[in-house]
CSV table of C-alpha atoms and ligand atoms in Angstrom, one decimal:
chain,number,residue,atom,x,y,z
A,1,UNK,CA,-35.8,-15.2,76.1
A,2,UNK,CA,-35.1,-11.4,75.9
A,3,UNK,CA,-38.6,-11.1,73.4
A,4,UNK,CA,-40.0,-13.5,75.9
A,5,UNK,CA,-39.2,-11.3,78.6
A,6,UNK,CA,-40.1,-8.1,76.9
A,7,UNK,CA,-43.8,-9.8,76.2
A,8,UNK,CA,-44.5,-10.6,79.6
A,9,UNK,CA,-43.6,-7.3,80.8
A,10,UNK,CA,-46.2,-5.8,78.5
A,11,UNK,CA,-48.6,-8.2,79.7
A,12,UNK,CA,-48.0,-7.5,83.1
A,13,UNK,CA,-48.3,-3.8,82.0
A,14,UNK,CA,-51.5,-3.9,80.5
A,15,UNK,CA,-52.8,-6.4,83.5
A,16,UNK,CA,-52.0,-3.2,85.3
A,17,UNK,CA,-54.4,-1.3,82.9
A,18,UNK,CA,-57.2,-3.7,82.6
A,19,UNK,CA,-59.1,-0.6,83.7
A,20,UNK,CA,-58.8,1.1,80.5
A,21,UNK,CA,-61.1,0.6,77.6
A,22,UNK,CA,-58.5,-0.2,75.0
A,23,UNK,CA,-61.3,-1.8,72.5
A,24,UNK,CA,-58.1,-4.1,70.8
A,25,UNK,CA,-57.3,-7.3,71.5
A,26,UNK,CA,-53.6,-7.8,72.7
A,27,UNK,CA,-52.0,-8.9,69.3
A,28,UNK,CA,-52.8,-5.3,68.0
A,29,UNK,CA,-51.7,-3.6,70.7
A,30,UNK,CA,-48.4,-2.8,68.7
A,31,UNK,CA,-49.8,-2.9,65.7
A,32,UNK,CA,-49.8,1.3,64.7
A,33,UNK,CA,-48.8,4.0,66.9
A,34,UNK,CA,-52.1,5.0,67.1
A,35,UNK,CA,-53.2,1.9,68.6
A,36,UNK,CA,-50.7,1.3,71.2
A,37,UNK,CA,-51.0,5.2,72.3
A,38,UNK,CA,-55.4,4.5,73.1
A,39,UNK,CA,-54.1,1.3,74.9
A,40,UNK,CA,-51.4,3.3,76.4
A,41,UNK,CA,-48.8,0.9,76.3
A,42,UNK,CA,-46.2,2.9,73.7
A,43,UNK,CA,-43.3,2.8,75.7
A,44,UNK,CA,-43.7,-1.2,76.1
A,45,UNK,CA,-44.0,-1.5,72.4
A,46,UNK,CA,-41.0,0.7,71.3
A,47,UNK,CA,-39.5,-1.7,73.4
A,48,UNK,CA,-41.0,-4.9,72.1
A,49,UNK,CA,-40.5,-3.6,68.5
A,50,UNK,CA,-37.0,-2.9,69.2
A,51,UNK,CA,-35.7,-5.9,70.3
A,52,UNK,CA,-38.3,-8.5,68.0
A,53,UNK,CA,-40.1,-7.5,65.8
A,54,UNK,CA,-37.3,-5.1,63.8
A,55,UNK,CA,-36.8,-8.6,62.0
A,56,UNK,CA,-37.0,-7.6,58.5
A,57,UNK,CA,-38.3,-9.6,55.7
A,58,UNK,CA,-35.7,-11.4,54.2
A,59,UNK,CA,-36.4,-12.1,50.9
A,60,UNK,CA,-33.6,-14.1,48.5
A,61,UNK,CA,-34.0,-14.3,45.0
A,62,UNK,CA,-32.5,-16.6,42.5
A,63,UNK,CA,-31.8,-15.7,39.1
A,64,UNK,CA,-29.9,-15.7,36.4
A,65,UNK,CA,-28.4,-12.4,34.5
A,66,UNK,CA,-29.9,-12.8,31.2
A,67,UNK,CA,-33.3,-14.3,31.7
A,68,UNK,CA,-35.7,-11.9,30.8
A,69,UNK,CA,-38.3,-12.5,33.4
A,70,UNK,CA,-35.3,-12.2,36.0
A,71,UNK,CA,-34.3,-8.6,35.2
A,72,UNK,CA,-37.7,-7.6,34.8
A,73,UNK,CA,-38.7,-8.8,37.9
A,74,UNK,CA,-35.7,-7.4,39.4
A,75,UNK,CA,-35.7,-3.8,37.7
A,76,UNK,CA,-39.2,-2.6,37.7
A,77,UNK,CA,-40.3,-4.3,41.0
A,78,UNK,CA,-37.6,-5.4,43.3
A,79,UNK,CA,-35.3,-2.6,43.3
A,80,UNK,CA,-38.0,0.2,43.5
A,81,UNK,CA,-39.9,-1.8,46.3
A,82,UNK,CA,-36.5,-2.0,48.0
A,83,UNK,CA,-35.8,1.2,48.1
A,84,UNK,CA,-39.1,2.3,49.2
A,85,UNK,CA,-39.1,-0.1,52.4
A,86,UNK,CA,-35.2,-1.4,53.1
A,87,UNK,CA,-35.4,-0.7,56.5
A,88,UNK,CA,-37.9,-3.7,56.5
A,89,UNK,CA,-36.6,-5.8,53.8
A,90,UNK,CA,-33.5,-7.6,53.1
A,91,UNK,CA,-32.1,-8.8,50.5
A,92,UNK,CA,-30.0,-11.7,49.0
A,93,UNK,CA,-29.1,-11.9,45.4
A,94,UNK,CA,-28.1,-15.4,44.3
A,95,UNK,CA,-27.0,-15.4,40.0
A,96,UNK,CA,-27.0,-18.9,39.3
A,97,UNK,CA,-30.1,-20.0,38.6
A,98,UNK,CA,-30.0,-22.8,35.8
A,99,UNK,CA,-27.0,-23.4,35.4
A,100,UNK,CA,-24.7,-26.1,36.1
A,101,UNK,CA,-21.0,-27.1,37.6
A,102,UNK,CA,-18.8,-30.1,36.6
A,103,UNK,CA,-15.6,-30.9,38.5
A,104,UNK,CA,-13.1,-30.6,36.0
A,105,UNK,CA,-9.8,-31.8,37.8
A,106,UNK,CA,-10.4,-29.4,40.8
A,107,UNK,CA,-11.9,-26.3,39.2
A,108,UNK,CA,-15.5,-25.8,38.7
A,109,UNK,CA,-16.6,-25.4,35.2
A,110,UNK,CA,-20.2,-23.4,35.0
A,111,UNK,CA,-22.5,-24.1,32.1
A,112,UNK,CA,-25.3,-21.7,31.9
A,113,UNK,CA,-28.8,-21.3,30.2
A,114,UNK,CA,-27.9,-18.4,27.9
A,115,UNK,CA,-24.5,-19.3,27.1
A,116,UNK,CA,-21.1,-18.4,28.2
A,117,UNK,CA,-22.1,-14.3,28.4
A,118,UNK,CA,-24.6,-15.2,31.0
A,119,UNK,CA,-21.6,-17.1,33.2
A,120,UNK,CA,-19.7,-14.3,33.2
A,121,UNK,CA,-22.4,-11.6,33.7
A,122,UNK,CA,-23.4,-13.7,36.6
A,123,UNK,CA,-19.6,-14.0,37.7
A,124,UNK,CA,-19.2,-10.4,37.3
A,125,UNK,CA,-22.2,-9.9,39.6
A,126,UNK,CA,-21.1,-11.8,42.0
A,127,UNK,CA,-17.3,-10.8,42.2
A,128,UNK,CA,-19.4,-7.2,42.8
A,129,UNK,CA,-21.3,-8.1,45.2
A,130,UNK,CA,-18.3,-10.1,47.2
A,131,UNK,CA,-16.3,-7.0,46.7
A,132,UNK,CA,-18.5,-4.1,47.9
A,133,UNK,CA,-20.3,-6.6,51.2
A,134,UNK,CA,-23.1,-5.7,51.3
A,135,UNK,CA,-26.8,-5.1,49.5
A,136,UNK,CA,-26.8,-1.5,50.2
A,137,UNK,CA,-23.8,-0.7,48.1
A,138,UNK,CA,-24.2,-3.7,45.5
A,139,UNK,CA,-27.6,-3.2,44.3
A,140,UNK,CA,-27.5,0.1,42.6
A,141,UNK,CA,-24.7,-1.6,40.8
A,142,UNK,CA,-26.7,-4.8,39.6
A,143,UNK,CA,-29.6,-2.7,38.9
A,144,UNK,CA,-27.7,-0.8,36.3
A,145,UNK,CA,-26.2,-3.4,35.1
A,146,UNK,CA,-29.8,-5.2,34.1
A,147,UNK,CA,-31.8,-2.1,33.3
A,148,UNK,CA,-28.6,-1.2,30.6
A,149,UNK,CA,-29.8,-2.0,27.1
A,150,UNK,CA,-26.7,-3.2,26.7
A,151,UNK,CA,-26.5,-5.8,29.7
A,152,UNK,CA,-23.2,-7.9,28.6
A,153,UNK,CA,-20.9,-4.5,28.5
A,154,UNK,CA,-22.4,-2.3,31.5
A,155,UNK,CA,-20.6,-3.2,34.1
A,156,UNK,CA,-17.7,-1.1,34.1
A,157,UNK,CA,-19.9,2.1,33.6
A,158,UNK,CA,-22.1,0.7,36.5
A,159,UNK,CA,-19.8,0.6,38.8
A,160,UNK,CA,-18.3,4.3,37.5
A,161,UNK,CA,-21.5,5.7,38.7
A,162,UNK,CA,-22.7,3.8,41.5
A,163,UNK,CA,-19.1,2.4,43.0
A,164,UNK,CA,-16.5,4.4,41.6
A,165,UNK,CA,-13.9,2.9,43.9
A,166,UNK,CA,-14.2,-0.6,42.7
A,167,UNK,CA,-12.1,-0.9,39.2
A,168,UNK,CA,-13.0,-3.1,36.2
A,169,UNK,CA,-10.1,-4.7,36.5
A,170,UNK,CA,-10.2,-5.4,40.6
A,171,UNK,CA,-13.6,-7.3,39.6
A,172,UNK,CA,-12.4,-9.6,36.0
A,173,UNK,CA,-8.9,-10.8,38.5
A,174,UNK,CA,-12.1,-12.1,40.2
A,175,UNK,CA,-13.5,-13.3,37.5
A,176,UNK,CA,-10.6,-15.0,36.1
A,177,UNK,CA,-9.3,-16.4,39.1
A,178,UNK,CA,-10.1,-19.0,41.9
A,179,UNK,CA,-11.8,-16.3,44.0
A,180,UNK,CA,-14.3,-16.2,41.0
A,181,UNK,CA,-14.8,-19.7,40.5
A,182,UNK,CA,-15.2,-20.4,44.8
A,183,UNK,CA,-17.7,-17.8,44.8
A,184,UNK,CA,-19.9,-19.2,41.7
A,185,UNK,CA,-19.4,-22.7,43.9
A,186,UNK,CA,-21.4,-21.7,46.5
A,187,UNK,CA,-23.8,-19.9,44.6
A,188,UNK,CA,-24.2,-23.1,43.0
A,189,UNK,CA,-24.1,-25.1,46.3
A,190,UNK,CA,-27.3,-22.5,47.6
A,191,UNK,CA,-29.1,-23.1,44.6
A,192,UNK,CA,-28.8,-26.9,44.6
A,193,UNK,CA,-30.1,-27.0,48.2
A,194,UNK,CA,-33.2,-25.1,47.4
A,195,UNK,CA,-36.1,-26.7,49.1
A,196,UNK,CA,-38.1,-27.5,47.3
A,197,UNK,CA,-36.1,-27.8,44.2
A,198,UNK,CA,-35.9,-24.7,41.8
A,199,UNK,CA,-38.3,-25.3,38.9
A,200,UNK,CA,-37.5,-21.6,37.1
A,201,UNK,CA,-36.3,-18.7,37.4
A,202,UNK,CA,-36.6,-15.9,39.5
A,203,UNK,CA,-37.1,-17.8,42.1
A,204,UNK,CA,-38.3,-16.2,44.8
A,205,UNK,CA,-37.5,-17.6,48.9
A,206,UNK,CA,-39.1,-15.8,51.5
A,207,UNK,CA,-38.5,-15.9,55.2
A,208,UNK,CA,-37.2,-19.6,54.1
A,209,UNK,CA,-40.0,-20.2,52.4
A,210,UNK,CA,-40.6,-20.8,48.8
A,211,UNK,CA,-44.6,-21.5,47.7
A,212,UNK,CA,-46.3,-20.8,44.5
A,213,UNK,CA,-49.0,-19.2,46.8
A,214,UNK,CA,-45.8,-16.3,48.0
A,215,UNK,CA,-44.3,-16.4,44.6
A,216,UNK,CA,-47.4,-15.4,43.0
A,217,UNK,CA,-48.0,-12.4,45.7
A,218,UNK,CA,-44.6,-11.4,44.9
A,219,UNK,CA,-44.7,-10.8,40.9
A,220,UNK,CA,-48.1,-9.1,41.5
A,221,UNK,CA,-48.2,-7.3,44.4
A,222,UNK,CA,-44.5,-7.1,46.1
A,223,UNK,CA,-44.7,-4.1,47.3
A,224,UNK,CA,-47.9,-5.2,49.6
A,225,UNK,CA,-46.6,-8.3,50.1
A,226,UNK,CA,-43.3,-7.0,52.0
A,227,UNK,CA,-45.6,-4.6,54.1
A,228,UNK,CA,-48.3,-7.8,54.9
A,229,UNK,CA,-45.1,-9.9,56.3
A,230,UNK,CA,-43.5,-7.2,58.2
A,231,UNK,CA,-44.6,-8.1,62.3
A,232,UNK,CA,-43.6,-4.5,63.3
A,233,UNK,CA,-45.0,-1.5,63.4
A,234,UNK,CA,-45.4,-0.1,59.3
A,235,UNK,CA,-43.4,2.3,58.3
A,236,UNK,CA,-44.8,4.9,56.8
A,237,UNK,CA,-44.6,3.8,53.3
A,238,UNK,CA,-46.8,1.0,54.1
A,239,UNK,CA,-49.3,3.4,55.2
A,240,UNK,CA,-49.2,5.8,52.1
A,241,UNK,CA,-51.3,4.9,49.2
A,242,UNK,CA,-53.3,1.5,49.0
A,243,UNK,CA,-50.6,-1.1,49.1
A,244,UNK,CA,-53.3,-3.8,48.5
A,245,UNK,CA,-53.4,-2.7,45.1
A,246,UNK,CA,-50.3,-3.1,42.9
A,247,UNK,CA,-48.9,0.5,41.7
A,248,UNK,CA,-46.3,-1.1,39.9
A,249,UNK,CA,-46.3,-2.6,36.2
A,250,UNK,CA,-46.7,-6.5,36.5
A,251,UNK,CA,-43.6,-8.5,36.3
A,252,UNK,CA,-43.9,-10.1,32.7
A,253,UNK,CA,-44.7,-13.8,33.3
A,254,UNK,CA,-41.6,-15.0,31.2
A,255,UNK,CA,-40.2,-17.7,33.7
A,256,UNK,CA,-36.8,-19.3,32.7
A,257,UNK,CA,-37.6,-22.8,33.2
A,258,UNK,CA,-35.3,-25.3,34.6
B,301,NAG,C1,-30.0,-10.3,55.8
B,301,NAG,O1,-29.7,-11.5,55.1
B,301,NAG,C2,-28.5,-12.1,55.3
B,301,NAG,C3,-28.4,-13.3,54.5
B,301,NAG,O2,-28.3,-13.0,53.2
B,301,NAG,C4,-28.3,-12.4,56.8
B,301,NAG,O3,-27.0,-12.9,57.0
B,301,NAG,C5,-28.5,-11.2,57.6
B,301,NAG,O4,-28.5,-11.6,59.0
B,301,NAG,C6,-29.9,-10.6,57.3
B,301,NAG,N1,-30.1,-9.4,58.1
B,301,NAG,C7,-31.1,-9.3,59.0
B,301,NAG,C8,-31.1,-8.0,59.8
B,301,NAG,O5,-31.9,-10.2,59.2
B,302,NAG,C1,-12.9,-32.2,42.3
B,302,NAG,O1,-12.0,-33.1,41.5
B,302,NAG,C2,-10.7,-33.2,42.1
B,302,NAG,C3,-9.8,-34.1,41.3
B,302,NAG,O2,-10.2,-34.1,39.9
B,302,NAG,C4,-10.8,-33.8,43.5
B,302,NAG,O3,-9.5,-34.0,44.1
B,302,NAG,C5,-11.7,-33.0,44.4
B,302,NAG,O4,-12.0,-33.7,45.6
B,302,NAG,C6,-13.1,-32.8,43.7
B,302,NAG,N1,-13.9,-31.9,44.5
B,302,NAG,C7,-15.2,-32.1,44.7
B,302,NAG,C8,-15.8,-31.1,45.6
B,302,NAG,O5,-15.8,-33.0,44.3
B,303,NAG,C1,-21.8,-2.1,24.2
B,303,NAG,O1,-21.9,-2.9,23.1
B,303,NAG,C2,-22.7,-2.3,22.1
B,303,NAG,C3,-22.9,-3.3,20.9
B,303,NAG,O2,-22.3,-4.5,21.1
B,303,NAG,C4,-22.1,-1.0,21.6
B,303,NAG,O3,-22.9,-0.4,20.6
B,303,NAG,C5,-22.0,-0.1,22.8
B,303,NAG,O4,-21.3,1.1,22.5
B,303,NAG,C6,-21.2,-0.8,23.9
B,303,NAG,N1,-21.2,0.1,25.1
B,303,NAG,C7,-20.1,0.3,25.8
B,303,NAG,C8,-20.2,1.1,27.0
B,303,NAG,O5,-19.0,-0.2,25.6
């Protein structure tokens, strides 16, 4: 209603100052600063931006800690693109991927498509995660954790560099205990509802939406991608340099398939 609001107002305002020659059509108005200073309606769209279009892209990924194709896509394109635009992108980070839960009498056992390392590597990312609440402070951690050459036995270094006020040990009572094994649940309760159905991994939902169409964009070109999707006005690293073409390596196409 409020957006609703907001967009009449600047309607109303430009109505006002039909007799300009603002050469854009409305939909552009806020589109650069540029634009909406010749149109004169910058102090509408600061307003507008604020309150809508600040909506980042919300992009959740689903993988699993030791598929190859996961950590590459997540090392040498999602984190960099991340920290480049995170005031316009949000992520989730869901470690499940392929693997499956039984019921055994009340506790959930986790079966996972590179054995019992990978269900604890994903555990361990998960207990992180849940512990430090939120991406900004957990993604340095998992970053490290799936650049290190040695991926099965980086945590605890990880998290001395990037959170040195979570212990080892804080995150394996996790691990070990029900906390752990609730978490994993849901994980695997997210993953499950994927529609449509997960076929590999990474996975990647965007905005809700998972097509092959947006996954494709997003192991080639990311970086654009994120920058195309955003509704409010670029920030400046969308301006800088020729986001239409990819400046970073391509993500290996080594799917993990379901
Ligand atoms: C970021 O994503 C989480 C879901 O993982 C969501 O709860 C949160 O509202 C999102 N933040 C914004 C600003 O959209
Ligand atoms: C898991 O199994 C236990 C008994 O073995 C049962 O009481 C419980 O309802 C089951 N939980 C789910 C979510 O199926
Ligand atoms: C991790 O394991 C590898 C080999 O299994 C070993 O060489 C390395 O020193 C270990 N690193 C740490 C930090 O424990």
């Amino acid at each position: 209603m409020r957006v609703f609001l907001l967009l009449l107002g600047l309607l109303v305002a430009l109505c006002d100052a039909s007799r300009l020659a603002c050469k854009y059509p409305p939909e552009q108005w806020c589109s650069s600063r540029e634009i909406a200073a010749e149109c004169q309606v910058e102090q509408q769209c600061v307003e507008f931006q604020s309150s809508n279009a600040k909506q980042p892209v919300n992009l959740w990924l689903f993988y699993e800690s030791l598929c190859g194709g996961c950590r590459n896509f997540l090392v040498a394109h999602l984190f960099p693109v991340w920290i480049l635009l995170n005031d316009i992108l949000n992520i989730t980070l869901v470690p499940y991927g392929n693997a499956e839960e039984r019921n055994i009498s009340g506790k959930w056992e986790f079966t996972c498509q590179h054995g019992p390392d990978e269900c604890l590597l994903n555990m361990i990312e998960t207990c992180v995660m849940h512990y430090l609440g939120n991406i900004e402070d957990s993604f340095p951690v998992i970053f490290c954790i799936e650049s290190s050459h040695f991926v099965t036995n980086a945590t605890e270094s990880c998290l001395q560099i990037y959170a040195p006020d979570l212990t080892m040990e804080k995150v394996m009572s996790c691990v070990k205990g029900d906390l752990g094994n609730q978490l994993m649940h849901q994980n695997a309760l997210l993953t499950e509802g994927l529609q449509p159905k997960h076929q590999y991994v990474p996975w990647i939902v965007i905005n809700g939406k998972h097509t092959e169409e947006l996954q494709t964009e997003a192991l080639d070109n990311l970086y654009g991608l994120v920058c195309k999707m955003y509704t409010g006005i670029k920030p400046e690293a969308c301006k800088c340099g020729n986001t239409e073409r990819n400046s970073f390596p391509k993500t290996t196409r080594s799917l993990c398939w379901h």
